[in-house]
mmCIF file of C-alpha atoms and ligand atoms in Angstrom:
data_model
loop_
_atom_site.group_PDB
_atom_site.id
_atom_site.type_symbol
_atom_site.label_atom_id
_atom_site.label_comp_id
_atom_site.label_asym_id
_atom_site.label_seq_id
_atom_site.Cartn_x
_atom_site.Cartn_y
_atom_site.Cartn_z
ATOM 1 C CA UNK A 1 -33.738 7.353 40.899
ATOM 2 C CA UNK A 2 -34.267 4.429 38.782
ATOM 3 C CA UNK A 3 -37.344 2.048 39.138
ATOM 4 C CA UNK A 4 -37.089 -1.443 37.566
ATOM 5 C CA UNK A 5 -40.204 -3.508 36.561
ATOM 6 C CA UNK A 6 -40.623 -6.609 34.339
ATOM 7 C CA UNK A 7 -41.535 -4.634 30.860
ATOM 8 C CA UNK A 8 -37.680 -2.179 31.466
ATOM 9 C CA UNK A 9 -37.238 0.708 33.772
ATOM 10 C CA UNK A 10 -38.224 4.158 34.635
ATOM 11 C CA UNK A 11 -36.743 7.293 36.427
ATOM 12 C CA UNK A 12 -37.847 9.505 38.674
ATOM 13 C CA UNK A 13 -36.983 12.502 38.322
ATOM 14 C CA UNK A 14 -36.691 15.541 41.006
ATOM 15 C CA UNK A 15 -36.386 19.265 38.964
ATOM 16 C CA UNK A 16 -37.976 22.903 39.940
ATOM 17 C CA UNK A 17 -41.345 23.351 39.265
ATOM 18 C CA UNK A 18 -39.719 26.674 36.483
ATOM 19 C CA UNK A 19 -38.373 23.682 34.529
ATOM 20 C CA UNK A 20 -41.278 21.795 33.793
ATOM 21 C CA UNK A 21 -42.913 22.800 30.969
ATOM 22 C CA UNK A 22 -39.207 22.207 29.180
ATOM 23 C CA UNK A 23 -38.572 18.610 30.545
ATOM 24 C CA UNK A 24 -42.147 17.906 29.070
ATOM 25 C CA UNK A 25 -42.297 16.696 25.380
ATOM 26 C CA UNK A 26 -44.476 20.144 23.809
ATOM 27 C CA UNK A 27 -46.708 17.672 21.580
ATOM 28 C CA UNK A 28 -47.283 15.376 25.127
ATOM 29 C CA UNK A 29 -51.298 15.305 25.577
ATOM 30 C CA UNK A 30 -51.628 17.201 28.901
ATOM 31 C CA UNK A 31 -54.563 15.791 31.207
ATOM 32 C CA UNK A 32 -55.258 17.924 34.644
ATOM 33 C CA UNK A 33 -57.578 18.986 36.572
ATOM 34 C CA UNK A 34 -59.546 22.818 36.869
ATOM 35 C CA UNK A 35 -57.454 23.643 39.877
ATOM 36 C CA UNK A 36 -54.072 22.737 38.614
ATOM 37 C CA UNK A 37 -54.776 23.839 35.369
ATOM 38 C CA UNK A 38 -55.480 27.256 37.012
ATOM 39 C CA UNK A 39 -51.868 27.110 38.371
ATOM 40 C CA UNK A 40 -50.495 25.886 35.369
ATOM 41 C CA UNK A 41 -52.175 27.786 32.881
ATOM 42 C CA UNK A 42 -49.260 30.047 31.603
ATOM 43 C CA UNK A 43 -47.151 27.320 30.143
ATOM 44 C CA UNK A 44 -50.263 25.138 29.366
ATOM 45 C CA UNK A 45 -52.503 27.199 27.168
ATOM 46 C CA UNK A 46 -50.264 27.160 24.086
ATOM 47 C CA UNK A 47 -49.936 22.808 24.767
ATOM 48 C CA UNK A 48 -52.578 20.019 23.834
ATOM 49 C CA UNK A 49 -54.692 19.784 27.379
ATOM 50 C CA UNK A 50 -57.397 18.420 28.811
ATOM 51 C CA UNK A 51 -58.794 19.999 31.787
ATOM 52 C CA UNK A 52 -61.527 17.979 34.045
ATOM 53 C CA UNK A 53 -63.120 18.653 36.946
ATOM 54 C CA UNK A 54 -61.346 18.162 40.198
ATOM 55 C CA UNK A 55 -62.348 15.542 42.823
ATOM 56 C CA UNK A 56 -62.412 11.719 43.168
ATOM 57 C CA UNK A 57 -65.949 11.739 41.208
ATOM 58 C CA UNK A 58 -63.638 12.391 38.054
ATOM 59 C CA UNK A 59 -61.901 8.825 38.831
ATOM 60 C CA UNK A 60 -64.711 7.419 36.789
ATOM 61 C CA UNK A 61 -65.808 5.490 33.926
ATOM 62 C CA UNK A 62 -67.330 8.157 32.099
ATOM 63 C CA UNK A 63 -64.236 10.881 32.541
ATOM 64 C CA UNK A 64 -61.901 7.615 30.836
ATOM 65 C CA UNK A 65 -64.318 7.068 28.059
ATOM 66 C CA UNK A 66 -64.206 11.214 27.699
ATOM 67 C CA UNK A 67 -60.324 10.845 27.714
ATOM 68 C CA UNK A 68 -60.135 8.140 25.090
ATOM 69 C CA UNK A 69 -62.098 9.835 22.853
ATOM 70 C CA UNK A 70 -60.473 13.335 23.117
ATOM 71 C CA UNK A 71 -57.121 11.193 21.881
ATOM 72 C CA UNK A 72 -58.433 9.556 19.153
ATOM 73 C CA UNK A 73 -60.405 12.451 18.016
ATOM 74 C CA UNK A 74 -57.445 14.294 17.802
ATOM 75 C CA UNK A 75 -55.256 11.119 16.294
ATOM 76 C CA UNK A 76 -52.944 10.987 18.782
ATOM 77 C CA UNK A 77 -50.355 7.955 18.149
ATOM 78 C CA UNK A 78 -48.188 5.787 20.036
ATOM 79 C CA UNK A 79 -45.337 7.714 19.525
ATOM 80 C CA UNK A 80 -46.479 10.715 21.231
ATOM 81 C CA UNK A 81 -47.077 10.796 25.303
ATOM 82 C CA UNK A 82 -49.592 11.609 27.596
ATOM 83 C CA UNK A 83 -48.695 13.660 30.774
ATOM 84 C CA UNK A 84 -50.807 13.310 34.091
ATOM 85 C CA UNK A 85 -50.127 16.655 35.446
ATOM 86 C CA UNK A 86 -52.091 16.703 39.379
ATOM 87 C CA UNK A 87 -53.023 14.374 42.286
ATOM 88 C CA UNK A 88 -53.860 10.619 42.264
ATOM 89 C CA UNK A 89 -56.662 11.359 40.571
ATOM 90 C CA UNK A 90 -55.324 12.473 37.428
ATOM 91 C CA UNK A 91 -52.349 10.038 37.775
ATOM 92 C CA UNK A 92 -54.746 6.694 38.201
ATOM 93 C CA UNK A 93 -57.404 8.220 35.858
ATOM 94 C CA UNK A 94 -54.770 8.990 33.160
ATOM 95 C CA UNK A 95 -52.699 6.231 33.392
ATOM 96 C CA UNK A 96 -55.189 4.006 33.266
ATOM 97 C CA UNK A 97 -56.528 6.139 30.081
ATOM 98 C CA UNK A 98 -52.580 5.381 28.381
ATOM 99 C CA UNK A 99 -52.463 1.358 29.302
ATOM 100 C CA UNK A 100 -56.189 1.445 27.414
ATOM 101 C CA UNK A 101 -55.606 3.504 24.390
ATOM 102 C CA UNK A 102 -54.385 1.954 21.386
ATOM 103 C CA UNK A 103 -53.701 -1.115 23.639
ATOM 104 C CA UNK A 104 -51.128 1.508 25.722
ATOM 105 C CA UNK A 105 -49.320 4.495 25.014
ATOM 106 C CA UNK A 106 -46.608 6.129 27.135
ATOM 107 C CA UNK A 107 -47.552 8.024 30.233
ATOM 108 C CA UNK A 108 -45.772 10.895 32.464
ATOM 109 C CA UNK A 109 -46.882 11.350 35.741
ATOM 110 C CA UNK A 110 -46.015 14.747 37.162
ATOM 111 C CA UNK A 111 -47.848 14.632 40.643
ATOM 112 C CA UNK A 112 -48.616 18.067 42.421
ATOM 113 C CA UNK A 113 -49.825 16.685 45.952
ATOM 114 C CA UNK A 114 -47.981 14.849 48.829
ATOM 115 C CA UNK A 115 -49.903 11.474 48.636
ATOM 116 C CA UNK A 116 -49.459 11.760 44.786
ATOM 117 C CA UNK A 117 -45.649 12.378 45.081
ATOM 118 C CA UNK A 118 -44.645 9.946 47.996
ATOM 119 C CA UNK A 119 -47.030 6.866 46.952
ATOM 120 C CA UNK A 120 -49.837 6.978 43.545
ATOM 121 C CA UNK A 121 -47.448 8.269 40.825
ATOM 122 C CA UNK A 122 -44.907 4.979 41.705
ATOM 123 C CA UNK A 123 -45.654 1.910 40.517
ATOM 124 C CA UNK A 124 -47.564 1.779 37.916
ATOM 125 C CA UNK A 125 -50.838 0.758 39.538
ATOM 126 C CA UNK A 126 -53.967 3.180 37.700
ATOM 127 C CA UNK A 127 -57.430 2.662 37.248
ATOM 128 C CA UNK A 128 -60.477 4.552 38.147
ATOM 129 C CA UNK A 129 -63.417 3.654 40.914
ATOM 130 C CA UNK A 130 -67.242 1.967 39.838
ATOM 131 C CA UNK A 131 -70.399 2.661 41.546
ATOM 132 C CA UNK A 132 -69.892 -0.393 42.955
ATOM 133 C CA UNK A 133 -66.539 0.739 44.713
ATOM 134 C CA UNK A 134 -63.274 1.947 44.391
ATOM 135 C CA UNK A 135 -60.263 1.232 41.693
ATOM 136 C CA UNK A 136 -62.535 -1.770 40.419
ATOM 137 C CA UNK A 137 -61.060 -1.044 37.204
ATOM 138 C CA UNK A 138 -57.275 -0.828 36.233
ATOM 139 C CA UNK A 139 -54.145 -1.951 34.817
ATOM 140 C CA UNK A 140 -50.667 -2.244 35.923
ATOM 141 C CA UNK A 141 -48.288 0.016 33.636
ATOM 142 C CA UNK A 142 -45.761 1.851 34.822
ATOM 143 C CA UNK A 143 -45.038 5.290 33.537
ATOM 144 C CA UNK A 144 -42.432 6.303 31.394
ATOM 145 C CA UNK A 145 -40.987 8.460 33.550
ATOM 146 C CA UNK A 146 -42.189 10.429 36.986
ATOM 147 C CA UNK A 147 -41.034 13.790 37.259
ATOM 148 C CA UNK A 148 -41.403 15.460 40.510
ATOM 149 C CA UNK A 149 -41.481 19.351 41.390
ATOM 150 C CA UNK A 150 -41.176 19.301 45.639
ATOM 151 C CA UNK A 151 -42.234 23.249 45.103
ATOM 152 C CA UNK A 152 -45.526 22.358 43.006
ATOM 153 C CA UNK A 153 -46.452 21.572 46.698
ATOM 154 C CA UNK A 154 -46.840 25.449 48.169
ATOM 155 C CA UNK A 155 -50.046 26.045 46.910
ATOM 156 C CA UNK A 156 -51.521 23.177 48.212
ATOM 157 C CA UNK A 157 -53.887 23.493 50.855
ATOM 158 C CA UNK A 158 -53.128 22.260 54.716
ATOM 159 C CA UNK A 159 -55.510 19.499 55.218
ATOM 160 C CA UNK A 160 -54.071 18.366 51.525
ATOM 161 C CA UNK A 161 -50.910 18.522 52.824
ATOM 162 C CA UNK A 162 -51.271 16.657 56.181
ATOM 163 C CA UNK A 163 -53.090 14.409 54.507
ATOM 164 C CA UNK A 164 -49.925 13.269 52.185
ATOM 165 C CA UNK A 165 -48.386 13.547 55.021
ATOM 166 C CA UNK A 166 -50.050 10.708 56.451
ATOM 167 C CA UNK A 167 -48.845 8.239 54.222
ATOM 168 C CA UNK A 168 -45.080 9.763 54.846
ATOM 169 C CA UNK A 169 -45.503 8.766 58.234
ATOM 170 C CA UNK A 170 -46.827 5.168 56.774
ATOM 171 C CA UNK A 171 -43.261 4.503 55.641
ATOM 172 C CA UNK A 172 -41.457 5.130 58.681
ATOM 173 C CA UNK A 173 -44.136 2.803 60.695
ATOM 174 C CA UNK A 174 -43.983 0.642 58.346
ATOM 175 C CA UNK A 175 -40.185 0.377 57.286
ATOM 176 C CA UNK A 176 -38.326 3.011 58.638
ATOM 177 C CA UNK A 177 -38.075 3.887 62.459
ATOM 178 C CA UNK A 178 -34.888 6.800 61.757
ATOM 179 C CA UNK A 179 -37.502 8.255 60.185
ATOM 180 C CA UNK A 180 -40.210 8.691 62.374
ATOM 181 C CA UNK A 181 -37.700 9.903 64.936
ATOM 182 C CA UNK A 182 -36.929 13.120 62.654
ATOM 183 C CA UNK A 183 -40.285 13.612 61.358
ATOM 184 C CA UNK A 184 -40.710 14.121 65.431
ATOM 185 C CA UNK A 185 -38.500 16.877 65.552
ATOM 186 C CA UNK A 186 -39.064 18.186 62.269
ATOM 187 C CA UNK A 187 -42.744 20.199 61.731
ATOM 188 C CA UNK A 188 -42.283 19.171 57.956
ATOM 189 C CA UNK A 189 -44.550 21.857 55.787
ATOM 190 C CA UNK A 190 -44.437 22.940 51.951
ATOM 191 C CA UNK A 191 -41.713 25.048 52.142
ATOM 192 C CA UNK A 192 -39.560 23.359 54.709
ATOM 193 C CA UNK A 193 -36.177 22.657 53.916
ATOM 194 C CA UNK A 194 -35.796 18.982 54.320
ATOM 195 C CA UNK A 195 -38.894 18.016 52.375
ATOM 196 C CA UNK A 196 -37.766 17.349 49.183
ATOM 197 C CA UNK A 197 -34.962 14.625 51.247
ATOM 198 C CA UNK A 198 -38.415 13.388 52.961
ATOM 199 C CA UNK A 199 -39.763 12.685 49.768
ATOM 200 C CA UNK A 200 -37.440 11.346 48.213
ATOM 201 C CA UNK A 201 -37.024 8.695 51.290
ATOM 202 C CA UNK A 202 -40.653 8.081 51.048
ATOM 203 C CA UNK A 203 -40.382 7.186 47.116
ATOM 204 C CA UNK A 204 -37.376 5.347 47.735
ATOM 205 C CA UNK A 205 -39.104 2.984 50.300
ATOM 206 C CA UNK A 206 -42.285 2.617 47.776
ATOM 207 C CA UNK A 207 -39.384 1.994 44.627
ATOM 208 C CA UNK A 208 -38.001 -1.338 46.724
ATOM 209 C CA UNK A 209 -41.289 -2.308 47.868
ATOM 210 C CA UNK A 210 -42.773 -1.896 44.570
ATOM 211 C CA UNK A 211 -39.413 -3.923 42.695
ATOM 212 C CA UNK A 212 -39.631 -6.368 45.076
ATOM 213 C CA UNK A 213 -43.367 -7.237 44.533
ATOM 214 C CA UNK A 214 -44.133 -5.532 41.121
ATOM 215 C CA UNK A 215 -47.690 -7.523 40.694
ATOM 216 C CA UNK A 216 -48.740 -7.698 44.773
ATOM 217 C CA UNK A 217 -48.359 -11.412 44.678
ATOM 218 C CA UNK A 218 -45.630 -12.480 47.410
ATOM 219 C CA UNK A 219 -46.815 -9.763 50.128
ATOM 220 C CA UNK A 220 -44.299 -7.698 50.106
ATOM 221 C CA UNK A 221 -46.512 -4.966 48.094
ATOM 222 C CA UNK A 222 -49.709 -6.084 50.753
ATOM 223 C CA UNK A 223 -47.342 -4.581 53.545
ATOM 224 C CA UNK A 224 -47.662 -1.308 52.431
ATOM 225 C CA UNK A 225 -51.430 -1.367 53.213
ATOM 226 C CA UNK A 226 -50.121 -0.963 56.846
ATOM 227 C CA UNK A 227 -53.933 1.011 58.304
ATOM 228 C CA UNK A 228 -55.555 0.488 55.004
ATOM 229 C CA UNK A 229 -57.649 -2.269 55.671
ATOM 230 C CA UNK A 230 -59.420 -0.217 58.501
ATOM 231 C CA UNK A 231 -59.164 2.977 56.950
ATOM 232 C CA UNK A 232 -60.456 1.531 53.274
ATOM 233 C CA UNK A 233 -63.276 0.665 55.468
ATOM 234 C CA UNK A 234 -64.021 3.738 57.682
ATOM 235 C CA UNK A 235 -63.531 5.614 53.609
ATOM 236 C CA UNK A 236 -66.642 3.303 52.258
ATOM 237 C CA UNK A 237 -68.768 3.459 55.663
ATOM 238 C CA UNK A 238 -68.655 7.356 55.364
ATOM 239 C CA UNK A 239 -69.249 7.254 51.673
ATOM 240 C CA UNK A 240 -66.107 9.050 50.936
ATOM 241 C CA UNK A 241 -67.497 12.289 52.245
ATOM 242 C CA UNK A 242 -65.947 12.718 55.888
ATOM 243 C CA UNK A 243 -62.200 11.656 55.524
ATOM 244 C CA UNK A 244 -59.521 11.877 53.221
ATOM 245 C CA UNK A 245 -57.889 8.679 52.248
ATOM 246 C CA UNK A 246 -54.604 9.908 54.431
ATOM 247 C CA UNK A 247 -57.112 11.014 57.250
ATOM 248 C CA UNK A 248 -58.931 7.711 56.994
ATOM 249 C CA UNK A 249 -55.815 6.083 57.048
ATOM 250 C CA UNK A 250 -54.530 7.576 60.341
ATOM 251 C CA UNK A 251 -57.065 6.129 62.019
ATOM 252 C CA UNK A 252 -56.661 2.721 60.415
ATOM 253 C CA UNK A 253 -53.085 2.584 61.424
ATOM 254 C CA UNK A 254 -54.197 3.756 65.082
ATOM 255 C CA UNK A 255 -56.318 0.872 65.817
ATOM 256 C CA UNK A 256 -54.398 -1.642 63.222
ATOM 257 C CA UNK A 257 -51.228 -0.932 65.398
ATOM 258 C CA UNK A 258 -53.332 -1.751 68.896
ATOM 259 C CA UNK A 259 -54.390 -5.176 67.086
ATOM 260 C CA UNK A 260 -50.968 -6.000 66.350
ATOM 261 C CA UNK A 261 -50.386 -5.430 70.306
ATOM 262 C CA UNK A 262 -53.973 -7.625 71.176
ATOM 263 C CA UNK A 263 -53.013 -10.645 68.778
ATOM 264 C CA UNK A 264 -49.453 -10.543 70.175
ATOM 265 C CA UNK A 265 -47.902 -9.101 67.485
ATOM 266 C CA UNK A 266 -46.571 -5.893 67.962
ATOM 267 C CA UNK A 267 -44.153 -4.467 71.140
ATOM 268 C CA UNK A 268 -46.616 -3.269 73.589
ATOM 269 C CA UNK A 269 -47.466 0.948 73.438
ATOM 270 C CA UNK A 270 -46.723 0.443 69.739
ATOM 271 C CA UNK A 271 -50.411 2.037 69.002
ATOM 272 C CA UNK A 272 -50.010 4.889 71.553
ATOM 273 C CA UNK A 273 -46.776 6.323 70.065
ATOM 274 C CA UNK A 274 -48.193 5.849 66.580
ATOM 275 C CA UNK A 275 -51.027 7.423 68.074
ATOM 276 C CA UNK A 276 -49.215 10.570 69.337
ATOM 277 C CA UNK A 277 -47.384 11.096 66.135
ATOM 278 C CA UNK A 278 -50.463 11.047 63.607
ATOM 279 C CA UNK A 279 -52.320 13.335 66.333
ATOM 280 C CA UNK A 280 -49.483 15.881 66.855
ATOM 281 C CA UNK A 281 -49.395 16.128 62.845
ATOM 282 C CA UNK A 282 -53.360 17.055 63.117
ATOM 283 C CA UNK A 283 -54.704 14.219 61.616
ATOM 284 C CA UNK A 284 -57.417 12.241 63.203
ATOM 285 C CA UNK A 285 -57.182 9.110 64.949
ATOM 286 C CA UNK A 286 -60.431 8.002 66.073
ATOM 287 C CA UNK A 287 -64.129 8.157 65.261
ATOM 288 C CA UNK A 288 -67.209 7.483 66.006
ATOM 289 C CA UNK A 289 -67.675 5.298 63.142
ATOM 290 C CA UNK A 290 -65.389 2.628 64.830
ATOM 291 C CA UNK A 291 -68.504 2.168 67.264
ATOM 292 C CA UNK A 292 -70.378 0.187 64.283
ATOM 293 C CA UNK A 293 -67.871 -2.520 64.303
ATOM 294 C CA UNK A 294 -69.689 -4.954 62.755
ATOM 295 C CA UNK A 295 -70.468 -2.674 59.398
ATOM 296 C CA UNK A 296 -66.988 -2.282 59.316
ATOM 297 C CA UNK A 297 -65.869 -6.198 59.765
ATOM 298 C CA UNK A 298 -68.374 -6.365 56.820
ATOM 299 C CA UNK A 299 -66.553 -4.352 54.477
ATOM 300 C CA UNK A 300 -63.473 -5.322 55.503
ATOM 301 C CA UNK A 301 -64.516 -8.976 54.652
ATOM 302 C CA UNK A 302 -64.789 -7.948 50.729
ATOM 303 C CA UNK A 303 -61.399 -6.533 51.003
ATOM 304 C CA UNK A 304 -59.344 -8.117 48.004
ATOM 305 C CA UNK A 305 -56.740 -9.578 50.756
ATOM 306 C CA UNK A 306 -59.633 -10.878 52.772
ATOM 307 C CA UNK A 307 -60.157 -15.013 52.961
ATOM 308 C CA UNK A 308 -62.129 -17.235 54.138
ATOM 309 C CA UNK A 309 -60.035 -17.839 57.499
ATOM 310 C CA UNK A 310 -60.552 -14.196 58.512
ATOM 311 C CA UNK A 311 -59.173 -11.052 57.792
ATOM 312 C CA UNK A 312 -55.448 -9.796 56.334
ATOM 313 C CA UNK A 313 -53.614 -7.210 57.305
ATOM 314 C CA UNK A 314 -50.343 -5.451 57.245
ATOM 315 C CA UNK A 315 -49.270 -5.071 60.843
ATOM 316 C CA UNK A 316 -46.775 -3.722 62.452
ATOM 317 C CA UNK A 317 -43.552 -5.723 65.037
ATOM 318 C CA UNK A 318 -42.258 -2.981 66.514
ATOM 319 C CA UNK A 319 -42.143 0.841 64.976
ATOM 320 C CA UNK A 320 -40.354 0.887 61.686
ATOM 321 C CA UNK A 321 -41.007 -3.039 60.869
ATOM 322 C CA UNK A 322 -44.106 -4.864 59.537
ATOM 323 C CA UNK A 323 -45.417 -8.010 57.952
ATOM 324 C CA UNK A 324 -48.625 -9.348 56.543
ATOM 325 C CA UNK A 325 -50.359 -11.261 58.346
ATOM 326 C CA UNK A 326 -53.960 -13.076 57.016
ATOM 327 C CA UNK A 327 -56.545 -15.339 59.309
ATOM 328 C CA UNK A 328 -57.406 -12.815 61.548
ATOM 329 C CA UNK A 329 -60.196 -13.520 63.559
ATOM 330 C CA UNK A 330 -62.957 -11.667 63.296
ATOM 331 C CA UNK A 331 -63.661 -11.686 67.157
ATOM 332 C CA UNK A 332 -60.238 -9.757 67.705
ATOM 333 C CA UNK A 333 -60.746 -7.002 65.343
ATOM 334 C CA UNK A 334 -64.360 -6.113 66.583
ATOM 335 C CA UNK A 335 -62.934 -6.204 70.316
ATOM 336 C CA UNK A 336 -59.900 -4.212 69.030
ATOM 337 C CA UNK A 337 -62.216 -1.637 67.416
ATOM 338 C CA UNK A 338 -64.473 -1.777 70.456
ATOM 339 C CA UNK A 339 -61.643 -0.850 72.709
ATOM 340 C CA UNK A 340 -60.956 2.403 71.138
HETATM 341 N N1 NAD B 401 -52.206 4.228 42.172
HETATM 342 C C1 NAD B 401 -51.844 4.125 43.428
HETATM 343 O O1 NAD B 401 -50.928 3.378 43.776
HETATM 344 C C2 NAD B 401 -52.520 4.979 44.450
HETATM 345 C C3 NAD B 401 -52.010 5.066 45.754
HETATM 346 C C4 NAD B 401 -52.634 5.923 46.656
HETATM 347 C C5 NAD B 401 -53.735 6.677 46.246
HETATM 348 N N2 NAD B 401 -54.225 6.562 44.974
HETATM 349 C C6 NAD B 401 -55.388 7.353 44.524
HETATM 350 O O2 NAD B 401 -55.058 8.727 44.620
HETATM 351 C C7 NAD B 401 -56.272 9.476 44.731
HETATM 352 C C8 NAD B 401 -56.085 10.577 45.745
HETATM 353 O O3 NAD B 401 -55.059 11.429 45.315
HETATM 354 P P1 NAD B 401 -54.871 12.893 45.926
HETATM 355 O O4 NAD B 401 -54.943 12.842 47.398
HETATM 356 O O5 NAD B 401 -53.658 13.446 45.280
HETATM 357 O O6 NAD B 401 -56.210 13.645 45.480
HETATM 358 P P2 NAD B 401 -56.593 14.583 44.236
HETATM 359 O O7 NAD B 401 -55.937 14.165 42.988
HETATM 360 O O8 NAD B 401 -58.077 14.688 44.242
HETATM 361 O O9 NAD B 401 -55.982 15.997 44.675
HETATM 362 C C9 NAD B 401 -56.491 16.639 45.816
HETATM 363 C C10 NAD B 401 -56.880 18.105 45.525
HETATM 364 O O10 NAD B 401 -55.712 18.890 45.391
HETATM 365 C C11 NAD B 401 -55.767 19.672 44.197
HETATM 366 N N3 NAD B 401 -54.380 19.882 43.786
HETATM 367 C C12 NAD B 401 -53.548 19.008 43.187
HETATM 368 N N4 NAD B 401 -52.316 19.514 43.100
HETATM 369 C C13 NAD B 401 -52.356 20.755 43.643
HETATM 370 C C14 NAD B 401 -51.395 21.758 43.869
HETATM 371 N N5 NAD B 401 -50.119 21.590 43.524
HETATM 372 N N6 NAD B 401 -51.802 22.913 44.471
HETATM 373 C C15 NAD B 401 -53.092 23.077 44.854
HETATM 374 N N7 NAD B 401 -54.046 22.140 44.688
HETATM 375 C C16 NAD B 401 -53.682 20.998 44.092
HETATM 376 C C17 NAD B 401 -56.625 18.863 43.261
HETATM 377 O O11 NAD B 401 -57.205 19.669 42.265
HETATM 378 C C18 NAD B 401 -57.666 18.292 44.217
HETATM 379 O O12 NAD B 401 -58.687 19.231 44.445
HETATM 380 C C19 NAD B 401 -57.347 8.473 45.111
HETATM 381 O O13 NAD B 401 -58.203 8.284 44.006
HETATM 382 C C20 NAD B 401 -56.584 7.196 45.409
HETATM 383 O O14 NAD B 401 -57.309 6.038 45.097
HETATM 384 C C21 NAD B 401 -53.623 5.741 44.091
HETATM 385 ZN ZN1 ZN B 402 -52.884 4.998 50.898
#
């Protein structure tokens, strides 16, 4: 599959995890994480690698400084690639690490989870998070090339996986009603059958979105933050320490679906069959943070989409269609959150 963006093009690439380490240039500077390093370690140890410390604290300031000066220290050139082998950690962090050194180097992005696969290794959007929130720092620049192993997925762990799976689900909502239908049928885990054709649906959908809207500027890219503003919100109100993003999401998209019916929007009972689906997959879709509306409208409100005429977000017409909508009064998304 071939993505197209304003500097050329890229492909993404679908091979067995057994032919990785061959489809990977061997003087490529590898940067992972502990865990997938552990998994990797066979083919890895004999390669130039990096190895950090897993978890979103690693998306930081201080792990890209680290970065840049493990490359230069060991004189690594423009010619040669860097390969962000693990989840969206490792794909913002190092991507944002090759549009910064030597004013941007080529990057690989092999990702090993769900959420990395179907949405953070396309598009070329990388950066890492501030103390004063997240992704306040980054770049667009795509990657060279995104190579994806569907079995690098077995070892993750279930709530990793459901929580990819979260933003699989997204698409269908969001662009793709077909698909929602089989996901219903389907009990979609690691070593199901169907999930590489899942995937690549999901990565498909994010490819045209992405083409379409390369620097988020006409709102075709904004759609894709179908449940985001909400569950970008619920994610800083718990200080990233309850939810997952996916599991923050699912809520988002529970109550942003149930605005879309309150403002008019959406086809009535829109929320409750999202809500059925994202429950049935186990992933959460309420909380008792939505009871402090008004912290929440207040986060929301510094959301980069936000404006002065009220609040922006993607919602949804019917299953399977969406569009961004902005001016949202701030009235109907405290009742909306209030009703729930
Ligand atoms: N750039 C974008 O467009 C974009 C889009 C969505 C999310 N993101 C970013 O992605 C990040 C979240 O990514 P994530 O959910 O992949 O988290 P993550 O990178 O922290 O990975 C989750 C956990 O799974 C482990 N892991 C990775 N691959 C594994 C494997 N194959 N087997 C076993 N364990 C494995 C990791 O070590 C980690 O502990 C966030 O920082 C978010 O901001 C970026
Ligand atoms: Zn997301």
């Amino acid at each position: 599959m071939i993505v197209e963006h304003s500097r050329g093009q890229y492909e993404i690439q679908f091979i067995p995890l057994a032919e990785l380490p061959e489809a990977l240039p061997a003087d490529a500077a590898i940067i992972t994480d502990e865990n997938v390093f552990n998994l990797h370690r066979h083919w890895i140890k004999e390669r130039p690698a990096l190895v950090l410390p897993a978890g979103e604290e690693t998306k930081d300031l201080k792990s890209f400084g680290h970065c840049l000066e493990w490359l230069a220290h060991r004189a690594y050139s423009r010619s040669s690639a860097i390969v962000a082998l693990g989840g969206g950690v490792i794909g913002d962090l190092a991507g944002f690490v090759a549009a910064s050194y030597m004013r941007g180097v080529p990057y690989i992005q092999v990702p090993t989870t769900l959420l990395a696969q179907v949405d953070s290794s396309v598009g070329g959007k990388v950066g890492v998070d501030l103390p004063q929130g997240k992704n306040l720092a980054g770049a667009f620049h795509p990657p060279q090339r995104v190579v994806i192993c569907i079995d690098s997925l077995k070892t993750l762990d279930h709530r990793q996986f459901v929580n990819g799976m979260a933003e699989v689900w997204k698409y269908g909502f969001i662009a793709d009603e077909e698909l929602v239908g089989e996901l219903a049928v389907m009990e979609l885990d690691a070593s199901h059958p169907q999930l590489e054709a899942i995937v690549r649906r999901c990565v498909r959908h994010k490819r045209d979105i992405v083409q379409a809207d390369e620097y988020e500027t006409n709102g075709i890219r904004a759609t894709l933050n179908f449940g985001h503003t909400v569950g970008h919100a619920i994610e800083q109100a718990t200080n990233y320490r309850e939810y997952l993003h996916g599991e923050a999401i699912s809520i988002g998209m529970v109550v942003e679906a149930l605005l879309g019916e309150r403002v008019g929007l959406t086809v009535p009972g829109t929320h409750r069959v999202v809500r059925e689906h994202l429950e049935r997959q186990g992933l959460p879709v309420r909380s008792e943070i939505l009871g402090n509306a008004r912290h929440l409208i207040e986060v929301m409100k510094r959301d980069k989409k936000a404006s002065r005429g009220g609040l922006a977000f993607s919602l949804l017409t019917k299953v399977g269609e969406c569009k961004l909508v902005s001016g949202i009064p701030e009235a109907e998304v405290e009742s909306t959150l209030g009703a729930l």
